Short mmCIF file of C-alpha atoms in Angstrom, two decimals:
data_model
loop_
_atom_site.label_atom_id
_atom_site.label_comp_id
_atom_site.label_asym_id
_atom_site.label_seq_id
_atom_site.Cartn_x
_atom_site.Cartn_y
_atom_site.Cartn_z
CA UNK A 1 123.04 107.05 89.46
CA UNK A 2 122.00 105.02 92.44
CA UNK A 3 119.79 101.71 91.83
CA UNK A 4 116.92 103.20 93.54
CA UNK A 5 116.33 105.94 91.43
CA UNK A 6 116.46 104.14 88.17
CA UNK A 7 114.24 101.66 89.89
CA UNK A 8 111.66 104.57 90.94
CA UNK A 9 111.84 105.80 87.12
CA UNK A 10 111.33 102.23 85.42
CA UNK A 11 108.30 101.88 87.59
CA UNK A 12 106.27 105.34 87.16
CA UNK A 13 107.27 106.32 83.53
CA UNK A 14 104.39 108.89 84.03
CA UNK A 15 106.19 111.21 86.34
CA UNK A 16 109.62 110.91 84.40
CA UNK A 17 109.85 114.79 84.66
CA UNK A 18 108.94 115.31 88.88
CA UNK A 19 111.51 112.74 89.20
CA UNK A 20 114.08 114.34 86.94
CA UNK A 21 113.32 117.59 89.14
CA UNK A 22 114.09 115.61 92.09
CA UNK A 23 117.07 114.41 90.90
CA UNK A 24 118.08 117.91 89.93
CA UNK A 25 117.89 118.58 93.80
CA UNK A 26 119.14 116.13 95.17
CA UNK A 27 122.12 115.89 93.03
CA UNK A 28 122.08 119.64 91.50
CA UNK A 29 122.88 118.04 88.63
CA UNK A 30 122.52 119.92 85.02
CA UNK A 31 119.31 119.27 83.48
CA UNK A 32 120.44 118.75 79.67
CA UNK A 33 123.20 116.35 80.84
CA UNK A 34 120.55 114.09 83.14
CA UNK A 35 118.00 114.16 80.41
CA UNK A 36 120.60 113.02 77.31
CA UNK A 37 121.81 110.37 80.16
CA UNK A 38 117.71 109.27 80.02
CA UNK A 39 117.32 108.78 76.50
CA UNK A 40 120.54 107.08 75.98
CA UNK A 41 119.35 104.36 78.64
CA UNK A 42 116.23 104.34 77.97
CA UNK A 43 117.17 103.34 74.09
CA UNK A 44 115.28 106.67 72.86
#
């Protein structure tokens, strides 16, 4: 994950899940893998 996107996700909590989605496209990553990666860092 690139600084700039966990920056952009520390700072707007709110919109955790239009970011994730963005992520998802950007990456076409696989949704249950990013979100387990988020609640490891973000310490549950």
């Amino acid at each position: 994950m690139s600084k700039r996107i966990k920056a952009l996700i520390k700072r707007d909590d709110n919109c955790l899940v239009l970011i994730l989605i963005k992520i998802n496209r950007m990456y076409q990553l696989d949704v249950v893998r990013t979100l387990k990666y988020f609640k490891i860092n973000k310490g549950n």
